[in-house]
Amino acid sequence: MRTIIEPFKIKSVEPIRFTTPERRKQLLSEAYYNPFFLHADDVLIDLLTDSGTTAMSALQWSGIMNGDEAYAGSRSFFRFEAVIRDLTGLKHIIPTHQGRAAEKIIFSLVGGKGKVIPNNTHFDTTRANIEVSGAVALDLLNELGNKPEVRAPFKGNMDVDALVSTIEQTGRENIPVVMLTLTNNSGGGQPVSMQNIREVRDVCNRYNLPLFLDVCRFAENAMFIKQREQGYENKTVKEIAQEIFSYADGALMSAKKDGLVNTGGFLALNNDELAEKARTVLIVTEGFPTYGGLARRDLEAMAQGLEEVLDEDYLTYRLRSVEYFGEKLLEAGVPILEPPGGHAIYLDAKRFAPHIPPEHFPGQSIVCAIYQEGGIRTVEIGSLMFGKRDAEGNHIAPPMELVRMAIPRRVYTQSHIDYCIEVIANVYKQRKSLRGMKIDYEAEYLRHFTARLSFL
Ligand SMILES: *Cc1c(COP(=O)(O)O)cnc(C)c1O
């Protein structure tokens, strides 16, 4: 088979800036060893996130010029609404400025004290919005999902038996919605199978509960289904996506991922009453329902992006480029979460730096070393992001300690990825010199964004 190439050519370029390891050592200490504080100009290759970092297409940019900036009833809104309705089949399409705005709206309406919201794995902002409302965010990932060394096709699946026993124990009246996140970002960008979505839907039917999908990466998930699940090989990705949405009563999306835009999102609902309430909150907090906190040109770019993302040449290249990164790291002996997910490669920090216990943040230590070695920015997804404390102040570690290297869409070429592989392989060779860390300052919620750390 021939090399799968980038299915685009480059029309506009942006220079990236080189720094020395000595300079980066200094910059890291000024950033409290938290790469969220680094200036992006001091980053050579930025794998912090795939969110909002997409390169837009020529058609998206021309859509931006073509946007209709009317406050109410904008033509750009109607295009946006039509595209999402065609894709999701859902009735009410409510634009928001990004994913968490949709989360804030929905959980302020259905959350609250005493409520429990199950998901395969809640993303950090989803969890935070649920917890801020007073409700409990419950992760019911299947057992394989927490075993980074095991290869399986659909490690994002929900444990359906655990869902049933949760409903039985909690009482269906305390569960406002059941959720599934496609792909499972916090669980390694692993896909959920159509069969699992159907099984979860069946359970929801049995208990008369609504199913909401967090669909930030629905197209990547649909492509995995096409490649891996029997019966879907001859369907188009769009048909697969439409089937996924057919099982949902609602969907939340950060379009900064598979919407191929730099900002935007939406909430889509079937329930009239809930949609009415959501629009009221939207008007108070985001804006009028035909723009939801966005410029109308952003809706135009989102509509175009949601069509482009279903291009199967694009998705083939997208999944292959991430897989290539993972394959080469494995060849260099570097432990990663297997198999590679859709949008990112995750280093398995427990195996990478087994001498650093979870309470001393092995992932964060690796993050710092990778930046210092090669100017690459990555992010810890482990004890720093999800760690808790018990009543005595002892650290409670999450199941996995990972370092995420998210690949922005359509931004970097194969030689950028080859460079990253060289840098990480080199850090891995020197892994015994990695040191544990401690937190010197943390905020109450989402502490990883603003935490200040130092080495022990
Ligand atoms: C990014 C993301 C969100 C939140 O979206 P923002 O646009 O960053 O607010 C929610 N869920 C998942 C799975 C995500 O990846």
CSV table of C-alpha atoms in Angstrom, one decimal, residues 58-444:
chain,number,residue,atom,x,y,z
A,58,ALA,CA,-10.3,28.0,1.8
A,59,LEU,CA,-14.1,27.4,1.7
A,60,GLN,CA,-14.4,28.0,5.5
A,61,TRP,CA,-12.4,31.3,5.1
A,62,SER,CA,-14.6,32.4,2.2
A,63,GLY,CA,-17.6,31.4,4.4
A,64,ILE,CA,-16.3,33.8,7.0
A,65,MET,CA,-16.4,36.7,4.5
A,66,ASN,CA,-19.8,35.6,3.4
A,67,GLY,CA,-21.3,35.4,7.0
A,68,ASP,CA,-24.5,37.4,7.6
A,69,GLU,CA,-23.9,39.4,10.7
A,70,ALA,CA,-27.6,40.0,11.5
A,71,TYR,CA,-28.4,39.8,15.2
A,72,ALA,CA,-31.6,37.8,14.7
A,73,GLY,CA,-32.5,35.5,11.9
A,74,SER,CA,-29.1,35.4,10.2
A,75,ARG,CA,-28.8,33.4,7.0
A,76,SER,CA,-25.6,31.9,8.5
A,77,PHE,CA,-27.6,30.6,11.4
A,78,PHE,CA,-30.1,28.9,9.1
A,79,ARG,CA,-27.3,27.2,7.2
A,80,PHE,CA,-25.8,26.0,10.5
A,81,GLU,CA,-29.1,24.7,11.7
A,82,ALA,CA,-29.8,22.9,8.5
A,83,VAL,CA,-26.4,21.1,8.4
A,84,ILE,CA,-26.7,20.0,12.0
A,85,ARG,CA,-30.3,18.9,11.6
A,86,ASP,CA,-29.5,16.9,8.6
A,87,LEU,CA,-26.7,15.2,10.5
A,88,THR,CA,-28.3,14.7,13.8
A,89,GLY,CA,-32.0,14.5,13.1
A,90,LEU,CA,-32.5,16.5,16.3
A,91,LYS,CA,-35.2,19.1,16.5
A,92,HIS,CA,-33.7,22.1,18.4
A,93,ILE,CA,-30.3,23.3,17.4
A,94,ILE,CA,-28.8,25.8,19.8
A,95,PRO,CA,-25.5,27.5,19.1
A,96,THR,CA,-23.0,28.1,21.9
A,97,HIS,CA,-19.6,29.7,21.9
A,98,GLN,CA,-17.9,26.4,22.8
A,99,GLY,CA,-18.6,23.0,24.2
A,100,ARG,CA,-18.6,23.9,27.9
A,101,ALA,CA,-21.2,26.6,27.4
A,102,ALA,CA,-23.6,23.9,26.2
A,103,GLU,CA,-22.6,21.9,29.2
A,104,LYS,CA,-23.2,24.8,31.6
A,105,ILE,CA,-26.7,25.3,30.1
A,106,ILE,CA,-27.8,21.7,30.2
A,107,PHE,CA,-26.4,20.8,33.6
A,108,SER,CA,-27.8,24.0,35.2
A,109,LEU,CA,-31.2,22.7,34.0
A,110,VAL,CA,-31.0,18.9,34.7
A,111,GLY,CA,-28.2,18.7,37.3
A,112,GLY,CA,-28.3,19.6,41.0
A,113,LYS,CA,-27.8,18.0,44.3
A,114,GLY,CA,-28.7,14.3,44.6
A,115,LYS,CA,-28.5,13.7,40.8
A,116,VAL,CA,-26.1,11.3,39.2
A,117,ILE,CA,-25.0,11.5,35.6
A,118,PRO,CA,-23.3,8.4,34.1
A,119,ASN,CA,-20.9,8.5,31.1
A,120,ASN,CA,-18.2,6.3,29.6
A,121,THR,CA,-15.8,8.9,30.9
A,122,HIS,CA,-16.7,12.5,31.5
A,123,PHE,CA,-14.4,15.1,30.0
A,124,ASP,CA,-12.9,17.5,32.5
A,125,THR,CA,-15.1,20.4,31.7
A,126,THR,CA,-18.2,18.2,31.6
A,127,ARG,CA,-17.3,16.8,35.0
A,128,ALA,CA,-16.7,20.3,36.4
A,129,ASN,CA,-20.0,21.6,35.1
A,130,ILE,CA,-21.9,18.6,36.6
A,131,GLU,CA,-20.1,19.0,39.9
A,132,VAL,CA,-20.6,22.7,40.0
A,133,SER,CA,-24.4,22.0,39.7
A,134,GLY,CA,-24.1,19.8,42.8
A,135,ALA,CA,-24.6,16.5,40.9
A,136,VAL,CA,-22.3,13.5,40.7
A,137,ALA,CA,-20.4,12.8,37.5
A,138,LEU,CA,-20.0,9.0,37.2
A,139,ASP,CA,-17.5,7.2,34.9
A,140,LEU,CA,-18.6,3.7,33.8
A,141,LEU,CA,-15.9,2.8,31.4
A,142,ASN,CA,-15.6,-0.8,30.4
A,143,GLU,CA,-12.8,-2.7,32.1
A,144,LEU,CA,-10.4,-2.8,29.1
A,145,GLY,CA,-10.7,1.0,28.8
A,146,ASN,CA,-8.5,1.5,31.9
A,147,LYS,CA,-5.8,-0.9,30.7
A,148,PRO,CA,-3.4,1.1,28.5
A,149,GLU,CA,-1.4,-1.9,27.4
A,150,VAL,CA,-4.3,-3.9,26.0
A,151,ARG,CA,-5.3,-3.5,22.4
A,152,ALA,CA,-9.0,-3.6,21.6
A,153,PRO,CA,-11.1,-2.0,18.9
A,154,PHE,CA,-13.6,-0.1,21.1
A,155,LYS,CA,-12.0,0.8,24.4
A,156,GLY,CA,-14.3,3.8,24.8
A,157,ASN,CA,-17.4,1.5,25.4
A,158,MET,CA,-19.5,2.0,28.4
A,159,ASP,CA,-19.9,-0.9,30.9
A,160,VAL,CA,-23.5,-1.6,30.3
A,161,ASP,CA,-23.9,-3.9,33.3
A,162,ALA,CA,-22.5,-1.2,35.5
A,163,LEU,CA,-25.0,1.3,34.0
A,164,VAL,CA,-27.9,-1.0,34.9
A,165,SER,CA,-26.7,-1.5,38.5
A,166,THR,CA,-26.1,2.2,38.8
A,167,ILE,CA,-29.7,2.9,37.8
A,168,GLU,CA,-31.0,0.2,40.1
A,169,GLN,CA,-29.0,1.5,43.1
A,170,THR,CA,-29.4,5.3,42.4
A,171,GLY,CA,-33.1,5.1,41.3
A,172,ARG,CA,-34.0,6.2,37.8
A,173,GLU,CA,-35.6,9.4,39.2
A,174,ASN,CA,-32.1,10.6,40.3
A,175,ILE,CA,-30.6,10.1,36.9
A,176,PRO,CA,-31.6,13.0,34.6
A,177,VAL,CA,-29.6,11.8,31.6
A,178,VAL,CA,-27.2,9.1,30.5
A,179,MET,CA,-24.3,10.2,28.5
A,180,LEU,CA,-21.7,8.8,26.1
A,181,THR,CA,-18.6,10.6,24.9
A,182,LEU,CA,-17.5,9.9,21.3
A,183,THR,CA,-14.6,9.4,21.1
A,184,ASN,CA,-13.7,9.0,24.7
A,185,ASN,CA,-11.2,12.0,25.1
A,186,SER,CA,-10.1,11.4,28.7
A,187,GLY,CA,-9.9,7.7,28.1
A,188,GLY,CA,-7.4,8.0,25.2
A,189,GLY,CA,-9.5,9.1,22.3
A,190,GLN,CA,-10.8,5.5,22.0
A,191,PRO,CA,-14.0,4.9,20.0
A,192,VAL,CA,-17.4,3.6,21.1
A,193,SER,CA,-18.9,0.9,19.0
A,194,MET,CA,-22.4,1.2,17.4
A,195,GLN,CA,-23.3,-2.0,19.3
A,196,ASN,CA,-22.4,-0.3,22.6
A,197,ILE,CA,-24.4,2.8,21.7
A,198,ARG,CA,-27.4,0.6,20.9
A,199,GLU,CA,-27.1,-1.4,24.1
A,200,VAL,CA,-26.9,1.8,26.1
A,201,ARG,CA,-30.0,3.1,24.2
A,202,ASP,CA,-31.8,-0.2,25.1
A,203,VAL,CA,-31.1,0.4,28.8
A,204,CYS,CA,-32.3,4.0,28.5
A,205,ASN,CA,-35.5,2.7,26.9
A,206,ARG,CA,-36.0,0.2,29.6
A,207,TYR,CA,-35.8,2.8,32.3
A,208,ASN,CA,-37.2,5.7,30.3
A,209,LEU,CA,-34.1,7.8,30.5
A,210,PRO,CA,-32.8,10.2,27.8
A,211,LEU,CA,-29.5,9.5,26.2
A,212,PHE,CA,-27.2,12.5,25.4
A,213,LEU,CA,-24.1,12.3,23.3
A,214,ASP,CA,-21.0,14.4,23.8
A,215,VAL,CA,-20.0,14.4,20.1
A,216,CYS,CA,-16.8,16.5,19.9
A,217,ARG,CA,-15.2,13.8,17.8
A,218,PHE,CA,-18.2,12.0,16.2
A,219,ALA,CA,-16.6,11.9,12.7
A,220,GLU,CA,-13.4,10.2,14.0
A,221,ASN,CA,-15.6,7.8,16.0
A,222,ALA,CA,-17.8,7.1,12.9
A,223,MET,CA,-14.6,6.4,10.8
A,224,PHE,CA,-13.4,3.9,13.5
A,225,ILE,CA,-16.8,2.1,13.3
A,226,LYS,CA,-16.4,1.9,9.5
A,227,GLN,CA,-12.9,0.5,9.8
A,228,ARG,CA,-13.5,-1.9,12.8
A,229,GLU,CA,-17.1,-2.8,13.2
A,230,GLN,CA,-18.7,-5.6,11.2
A,231,GLY,CA,-21.6,-4.5,9.0
A,232,TYR,CA,-20.4,-0.9,8.6
A,233,GLU,CA,-17.5,-1.3,6.0
A,234,ASN,CA,-19.7,-0.3,3.1
A,235,LYS,CA,-21.6,2.5,4.7
A,236,THR,CA,-20.6,6.1,4.3
A,237,VAL,CA,-19.2,7.9,7.4
A,238,LYS,CA,-22.2,10.2,7.1
A,239,GLU,CA,-24.6,7.3,7.2
A,240,ILE,CA,-22.8,5.9,10.2
A,241,ALA,CA,-22.9,9.3,12.0
A,242,GLN,CA,-26.6,9.6,11.3
A,243,GLU,CA,-27.2,6.2,12.8
A,244,ILE,CA,-25.3,7.2,15.9
A,245,PHE,CA,-27.4,10.4,16.3
A,246,SER,CA,-30.6,8.4,15.7
A,247,TYR,CA,-30.1,6.8,19.2
A,248,ALA,CA,-29.8,10.2,20.9
A,249,ASP,CA,-32.3,12.5,22.6
A,250,GLY,CA,-29.7,15.2,22.8
A,251,ALA,CA,-26.2,16.1,21.8
A,252,LEU,CA,-23.5,18.5,23.0
A,253,MET,CA,-20.6,19.4,20.8
A,254,SER,CA,-17.5,21.5,21.0
A,255,ALA,CA,-17.1,22.2,17.3
A,256,LYS,CA,-13.5,23.1,18.0
A,257,LYS,CA,-12.7,19.5,17.4
A,258,ASP,CA,-14.6,17.7,14.5
A,259,GLY,CA,-16.3,21.0,13.6
A,260,LEU,CA,-13.0,22.1,12.2
A,261,VAL,CA,-13.2,25.6,13.6
A,262,ASN,CA,-11.3,27.7,16.0
A,263,THR,CA,-14.3,28.4,18.2
A,264,GLY,CA,-18.0,27.3,18.4
A,265,GLY,CA,-20.3,24.6,19.7
A,266,PHE,CA,-23.9,23.6,20.0
A,267,LEU,CA,-26.5,21.9,22.1
A,268,ALA,CA,-29.1,19.9,20.1
A,269,LEU,CA,-32.3,18.6,21.8
A,270,ASN,CA,-35.5,16.8,20.9
A,271,ASN,CA,-37.5,17.8,24.1
A,272,ASP,CA,-39.4,21.0,23.4
A,273,GLU,CA,-39.7,22.1,27.1
A,274,LEU,CA,-36.1,21.5,27.8
A,275,ALA,CA,-35.1,23.4,24.6
A,276,GLU,CA,-37.3,26.3,25.7
A,277,LYS,CA,-35.5,26.5,29.0
A,278,ALA,CA,-32.1,26.1,27.4
A,279,ARG,CA,-32.8,29.0,25.1
A,280,THR,CA,-33.8,31.2,28.0
A,281,VAL,CA,-30.5,30.4,29.8
A,282,LEU,CA,-28.7,31.0,26.5
A,283,ILE,CA,-30.2,34.5,26.1
A,284,VAL,CA,-29.0,35.4,29.6
A,285,THR,CA,-25.5,33.9,29.4
A,286,GLU,CA,-24.5,33.5,25.7
A,287,GLY,CA,-26.7,35.5,23.4
A,288,PHE,CA,-29.8,35.4,21.1
A,289,PRO,CA,-30.6,31.9,19.9
A,290,THR,CA,-29.6,32.6,16.3
A,291,TYR,CA,-26.0,33.3,17.3
A,292,GLY,CA,-25.4,32.0,20.8
A,293,GLY,CA,-22.3,33.9,21.8
A,294,LEU,CA,-20.7,33.7,18.3
A,295,ALA,CA,-20.1,35.9,15.4
A,296,ARG,CA,-22.5,34.7,12.6
A,297,ARG,CA,-19.5,34.1,10.4
A,298,ASP,CA,-18.4,31.5,12.9
A,299,LEU,CA,-21.7,29.6,12.3
A,300,GLU,CA,-20.9,29.7,8.6
A,301,ALA,CA,-17.4,28.2,9.2
A,302,MET,CA,-18.9,25.6,11.5
A,303,ALA,CA,-21.5,24.5,9.0
A,304,GLN,CA,-18.8,24.2,6.3
A,305,GLY,CA,-16.5,22.3,8.8
A,306,LEU,CA,-19.2,19.9,9.8
A,307,GLU,CA,-19.6,18.9,6.1
A,308,GLU,CA,-15.9,18.7,5.4
A,309,VAL,CA,-15.1,16.5,8.3
A,310,LEU,CA,-17.2,13.7,6.8
A,311,ASP,CA,-14.8,13.5,3.8
A,312,GLU,CA,-13.4,10.0,4.1
A,313,ASP,CA,-10.0,10.8,2.5
A,314,TYR,CA,-9.6,13.4,5.3
A,315,LEU,CA,-10.6,10.9,8.0
A,316,THR,CA,-8.4,8.1,6.5
A,317,TYR,CA,-5.4,10.5,6.6
A,318,ARG,CA,-6.4,11.8,10.1
A,319,LEU,CA,-6.6,8.4,11.8
A,320,ARG,CA,-3.5,7.2,9.9
A,321,SER,CA,-1.4,10.1,10.9
A,322,VAL,CA,-2.1,9.6,14.6
A,323,GLU,CA,-1.6,5.8,14.2
A,324,TYR,CA,1.8,6.5,12.5
A,325,PHE,CA,2.9,8.6,15.5
A,326,GLY,CA,2.0,5.8,17.8
A,327,GLU,CA,3.6,3.0,15.7
A,328,LYS,CA,6.9,4.8,15.6
A,329,LEU,CA,7.0,5.4,19.3
A,330,LEU,CA,6.2,1.8,20.0
A,331,GLU,CA,9.1,0.8,17.7
A,332,ALA,CA,11.3,3.0,19.9
A,333,GLY,CA,10.1,1.1,23.0
A,334,VAL,CA,8.1,4.0,24.3
A,335,PRO,CA,5.0,2.9,26.3
A,336,ILE,CA,1.8,4.4,25.0
A,337,LEU,CA,-1.9,3.8,25.4
A,338,GLU,CA,-2.8,1.2,22.8
A,339,PRO,CA,-4.2,1.2,20.3
A,340,PRO,CA,-3.7,4.9,19.1
A,341,GLY,CA,-6.8,6.9,19.5
A,342,GLY,CA,-8.4,9.2,16.9
A,343,HIS,CA,-7.0,12.6,17.9
A,344,ALA,CA,-4.0,12.0,20.1
A,345,ILE,CA,-1.3,9.7,21.3
A,346,TYR,CA,-1.1,9.2,25.1
A,347,LEU,CA,2.1,8.2,26.8
A,348,ASP,CA,1.6,5.8,29.6
A,349,ALA,CA,3.4,7.6,32.4
A,350,LYS,CA,3.1,4.7,34.9
A,351,ARG,CA,5.3,2.6,32.6
A,352,PHE,CA,7.4,5.5,31.3
A,353,ALA,CA,8.5,6.7,34.8
A,354,PRO,CA,7.6,3.8,37.2
A,355,HIS,CA,9.9,5.3,39.8
A,356,ILE,CA,7.6,8.3,40.3
A,357,PRO,CA,4.5,7.5,42.3
A,358,PRO,CA,1.1,9.0,41.2
A,359,GLU,CA,1.1,11.6,44.0
A,360,HIS,CA,4.3,13.1,42.6
A,361,PHE,CA,2.8,13.6,39.1
A,362,PRO,CA,4.9,11.3,36.8
A,363,GLY,CA,3.0,12.7,33.8
A,364,GLN,CA,3.8,16.3,34.6
A,365,SER,CA,7.4,15.5,35.0
A,366,ILE,CA,7.4,13.9,31.5
A,367,VAL,CA,5.5,16.9,30.1
A,368,CYS,CA,8.3,19.2,31.4
A,369,ALA,CA,11.1,17.0,30.0
A,370,ILE,CA,9.5,16.9,26.5
A,371,TYR,CA,9.3,20.7,26.4
A,372,GLN,CA,12.8,21.2,27.6
A,373,GLU,CA,14.2,18.6,25.2
A,374,GLY,CA,12.4,19.7,22.0
A,375,GLY,CA,10.1,22.6,22.6
A,376,ILE,CA,7.0,20.4,22.2
A,377,ARG,CA,4.0,21.3,24.4
A,378,THR,CA,2.0,18.3,25.7
A,379,VAL,CA,-0.5,17.9,28.6
A,380,GLU,CA,-0.8,15.7,31.7
A,381,ILE,CA,-4.0,13.7,32.0
A,382,GLY,CA,-3.6,11.9,35.3
A,383,SER,CA,-3.1,12.8,38.9
A,384,LEU,CA,-2.7,16.6,38.3
A,385,MET,CA,-5.9,16.8,36.2
A,386,PHE,CA,-8.1,14.3,38.0
A,387,GLY,CA,-6.5,13.6,41.3
A,388,LYS,CA,-8.6,14.1,44.5
A,389,ARG,CA,-7.9,14.2,48.2
A,390,ASP,CA,-9.7,12.1,50.8
A,391,ALA,CA,-10.8,13.6,54.2
A,392,GLU,CA,-7.2,13.2,55.6
A,393,GLY,CA,-5.7,15.0,52.6
A,394,ASN,CA,-4.3,11.8,51.1
A,395,HIS,CA,-4.0,11.6,47.3
A,396,ILE,CA,-6.6,9.6,45.4
A,397,ALA,CA,-5.1,8.8,42.0
A,398,PRO,CA,-7.2,8.3,38.9
A,399,PRO,CA,-6.9,4.9,37.1
A,400,MET,CA,-4.4,6.1,34.6
A,401,GLU,CA,-1.4,8.4,34.5
A,402,LEU,CA,-1.2,9.7,30.9
A,403,VAL,CA,0.5,12.4,28.9
A,404,ARG,CA,-1.6,13.5,26.0
A,405,MET,CA,-0.1,14.6,22.7
A,406,ALA,CA,-3.1,15.9,20.7
A,407,ILE,CA,-2.7,16.5,17.0
A,408,PRO,CA,-4.3,19.7,15.7
A,409,ARG,CA,-6.3,19.0,12.5
A,410,ARG,CA,-4.6,19.7,9.2
A,411,VAL,CA,-1.8,21.7,10.8
A,412,TYR,CA,1.3,19.6,11.1
A,413,THR,CA,3.0,17.5,8.4
A,414,GLN,CA,4.7,14.1,8.7
A,415,SER,CA,8.2,15.7,9.3
A,416,HIS,CA,6.8,17.6,12.3
A,417,ILE,CA,5.6,14.2,13.6
A,418,ASP,CA,8.9,12.6,12.9
A,419,TYR,CA,10.6,15.3,14.9
A,420,CYS,CA,8.3,14.7,17.8
A,421,ILE,CA,9.1,11.0,17.7
A,422,GLU,CA,12.8,11.7,17.9
A,423,VAL,CA,12.4,14.1,20.9
A,424,ILE,CA,10.2,11.7,22.8
A,425,ALA,CA,12.4,8.7,22.1
A,426,ASN,CA,15.3,10.7,23.5
A,427,VAL,CA,13.4,11.7,26.7
A,428,TYR,CA,12.5,8.0,27.1
A,429,LYS,CA,16.2,7.0,26.9
A,430,GLN,CA,16.9,9.5,29.8
A,431,ARG,CA,13.7,8.5,31.8
A,432,LYS,CA,15.6,7.5,34.9
A,433,SER,CA,16.6,11.1,35.5
A,434,LEU,CA,13.0,12.3,35.6
A,435,ARG,CA,12.0,13.7,39.0
A,436,GLY,CA,8.8,13.8,40.9
A,437,MET,CA,6.9,17.0,41.5
A,438,LYS,CA,4.6,18.8,44.0
A,439,ILE,CA,1.8,21.4,43.8
A,440,ASP,CA,2.6,24.8,45.3
A,441,TYR,CA,-0.8,26.4,44.4
A,442,GLU,CA,-4.1,25.0,43.1
A,443,ALA,CA,-7.6,26.3,42.3
A,444,GLU,CA,-10.8,24.6,43.5
